[in-house]
Amino acid sequence: MGSYHIPNHQDMARYWYDSASQAHVEIIGLCAAEAELRPLAKVNNVLQAYSGSGQKCVAKGGTVTIYPSQGRVQPRLGQSPQQAIKEHTAYQASVQADLRAAEERRDAFGAEMERLGSAMGAARKEWQASKQLRVRLEGDYRDAQAQPPPESQVGPDGETGIEQEIASLNEQLAHDRLEETDLRNELQRAQDAEQTAQQLWHSKKEEASQMQQGNLRAVEEFERQTEQQMAAETAHAAATRKLERLMRNIEQMEAQAAAAHTEHDAYKTEILKMCSEEDGLQSIEDAKGRMDIGDAALQPKAVEARVKKLKGKIAAQQKAAGGMREDIEAENKRLESKAMLARLDAQKIRAAYSSLARGLQRRTDKLKILDKTVERSTCTNFNKLMYKKGHMGNLKVNRQDRKLQIKVAIKGDASGGVEKDLKSLSGGERSFTTVAFSLALGEWTHSPVRAMDEPDVFMDNVNRRMAMESLFQNAWDHQDLQFIFLTPLSLEAVAAAESALAGKGVSLPKTFVQGQHVQQTKGRHTGWWLSMGGVLCMMLYSWTANPGLLAHRLDAFDSGAMQRTYASYLHTWRAPHP
């Protein structure tokens, strides 16, 4: 006999008829509603049919009997089947309500996800457009930098389109330069803070050094006093042992003397009792002879003299030992108190030394961090200056071997942008790289005077103009410094660099660059220009082996100290090789 539970549906009777006919088994059917009992009981092979409320239906031929649930189904868990069905129905309704609410939230979440996806797609498109615009502007900017100055491109009637594009690029560059100025100001504040920290570190280091020296002196004094105390304690112990030994000898000798006097008197008394006085005296003399002791040695005065002599020896031994026992013990206590104070001072000094050592270690760690920061900043500035020509640069410091490694990737090179060492570069590329590295390293150099010897040699016109532009821009950005440059070339690149800076919104004053030409008969030419307070005030592009010919140019300075400084500089300068 089989038992099945089927869902509530309209074709239930047909379903059970087909199933029971095919299976040829008697079936007990279960249904959810009471209205389904009768049709279910009439199905062939259905033995009995039950509803959820506990009613039973039995079909015998054409008769269908329905038994009520009362008394047929026992209540379960303390409640009736009707109450359980009611609670299950309420629970099913709440679950369905929660399901509908969850479906509504799912639909709302799906709509929100679609909206966010659309917004993300729009933002991604906008970002792609801005990225493409930025790439195009950077390409235009690099192309504009690689081209000659704008003045050489404008025809007689002018080209309005190029001028407008250059103006827009200038506006963008001006905005970038404002941001760069803010970053430089922030960097300057960081450098000031670093300088203050370095000064504080040096002062603390000096204090630590002085305190360490004081600690060493205190430790040496403590060790010396400890050695003296140990020597005094050793001498005191030896003197104490010697004094005790002498006292024991004195006591033994006094006891022997007293015993000898007692024995002498006893012998004398016995002898006088036993014989006459003459015989007694003779016996005493015989006894003295046997004892090998004279009369003088047995007299009280002789014994006192001997005791006094022994006490004198004791006093001499005490004096050699440093005084009486009480004095030596008092001196020992005083030295112990002094040693205790020295130990306390040593503990304080060690604590201060440990604190200073920890502070020194923290400052050493900060200096290591500053070292890494300087390396990263210099590498970033170097790469930024190299990028003006489309190149890439990288700096790496090997602190263990104390070596600096410079790698560059040249734009348009046949190697495909692979980093190269400086030895594999051409003369112009190496000169431009040297200028970029010097300017990048100068950001962390605190020297008020900067000098470069022939920084633009072996360069073509484009590289030389960009190098001059970078040098002028660096001098303009650091107006608190003074720069000195020497060059064997003409001043045409100077005018081109000034024009390029003016096109970028940096208008140099007329007194920013001034030149002075000194010609030598042998034709050995070089040039140099210097800046005071950030202003390039004099420029010489020819050189002579006799520095005295240039000394008359120093009358342009108002400061006597500056004249003496540069006069000394000229007399120590070496003329270049022909």
CSV table of N, CA and C in Angstrom, one decimal, residues 518-527 542-551 570-578:
chain,number,residue,atom,x,y,z
A,518,VAL,N,84.7,89.7,-23.9
A,518,VAL,CA,86.2,89.9,-23.7
A,518,VAL,C,86.9,89.0,-24.8
A,519,GLN,N,87.6,89.6,-25.7
A,519,GLN,CA,88.2,88.9,-26.8
A,519,GLN,C,89.7,88.7,-26.5
A,520,GLN,N,90.2,87.5,-26.7
A,520,GLN,CA,91.6,87.2,-26.6
A,520,GLN,C,92.3,86.9,-28.0
A,521,THR,N,93.5,87.3,-28.1
A,521,THR,CA,94.1,87.2,-29.4
A,521,THR,C,94.3,85.8,-29.8
A,522,LYS,N,94.5,84.9,-28.9
A,522,LYS,CA,94.7,83.5,-29.3
A,522,LYS,C,93.4,82.8,-29.7
A,523,GLY,N,92.3,83.4,-29.3
A,523,GLY,CA,91.0,82.9,-29.8
A,523,GLY,C,90.4,81.8,-28.9
A,524,ARG,N,90.9,81.7,-27.7
A,524,ARG,CA,90.3,80.7,-26.8
A,524,ARG,C,89.1,81.4,-26.1
A,525,HIS,N,87.9,80.9,-26.5
A,525,HIS,CA,86.7,81.5,-26.0
A,525,HIS,C,85.9,80.6,-25.1
A,526,THR,N,85.3,81.2,-24.1
A,526,THR,CA,84.3,80.6,-23.3
A,526,THR,C,83.5,81.8,-22.7
A,527,GLY,N,82.5,81.5,-22.0
A,527,GLY,CA,81.7,82.6,-21.5
A,527,GLY,C,81.2,82.3,-20.1
A,542,SER,N,83.3,85.2,-23.7
A,542,SER,CA,84.7,85.0,-24.2
A,542,SER,C,85.6,85.0,-22.9
A,543,TRP,N,86.7,84.3,-23.0
A,543,TRP,CA,87.5,84.1,-21.9
A,543,TRP,C,89.0,84.4,-22.2
A,544,THR,N,89.7,84.8,-21.2
A,544,THR,CA,91.1,85.0,-21.4
A,544,THR,C,91.9,84.3,-20.3
A,545,ALA,N,93.1,83.9,-20.6
A,545,ALA,CA,93.9,83.2,-19.6
A,545,ALA,C,94.4,84.1,-18.5
A,546,ASN,N,94.3,85.4,-18.7
A,546,ASN,CA,94.6,86.4,-17.7
A,546,ASN,C,93.4,86.9,-17.0
A,547,PRO,N,93.1,86.5,-15.8
A,547,PRO,CA,91.9,86.9,-15.1
A,547,PRO,C,92.0,88.4,-14.7
A,548,GLY,N,93.1,89.0,-14.8
A,548,GLY,CA,93.2,90.5,-14.4
A,548,GLY,C,92.4,91.3,-15.4
A,549,LEU,N,92.2,90.9,-16.7
A,549,LEU,CA,91.5,91.7,-17.6
A,549,LEU,C,90.0,91.7,-17.2
A,550,LEU,N,89.5,90.8,-16.4
A,550,LEU,CA,88.1,90.8,-16.0
A,550,LEU,C,87.9,91.5,-14.7
A,551,ALA,N,88.9,91.8,-14.0
A,551,ALA,CA,88.8,92.4,-12.7
A,551,ALA,C,88.1,93.8,-12.8
A,570,LEU,N,87.9,84.9,-9.5
A,570,LEU,CA,88.5,85.0,-10.8
A,570,LEU,C,90.0,84.6,-10.7
A,571,HIS,N,90.7,84.9,-9.7
A,571,HIS,CA,92.1,84.6,-9.6
A,571,HIS,C,92.3,83.1,-9.4
A,572,THR,N,91.3,82.4,-8.9
A,572,THR,CA,91.5,80.9,-8.7
A,572,THR,C,90.9,80.2,-9.8
A,573,TRP,N,90.3,80.8,-10.8
A,573,TRP,CA,89.7,80.1,-12.0
A,573,TRP,C,90.7,79.7,-12.9
A,574,ARG,N,90.5,78.6,-13.6
A,574,ARG,CA,91.4,78.0,-14.5
A,574,ARG,C,90.9,78.2,-15.9
A,575,ALA,N,91.7,78.7,-16.9
A,575,ALA,CA,91.3,78.9,-18.2
A,575,ALA,C,91.1,77.5,-18.9
A,576,PRO,N,90.2,77.4,-19.8
A,576,PRO,CA,90.0,76.1,-20.5
A,576,PRO,C,91.1,75.8,-21.5
A,577,HIS,N,91.2,74.6,-21.8
A,577,HIS,CA,92.1,74.1,-22.8
A,577,HIS,C,91.7,74.6,-24.2
A,578,PRO,N,92.7,74.9,-25.1
A,578,PRO,CA,92.3,75.3,-26.4
A,578,PRO,C,91.7,74.2,-27.2
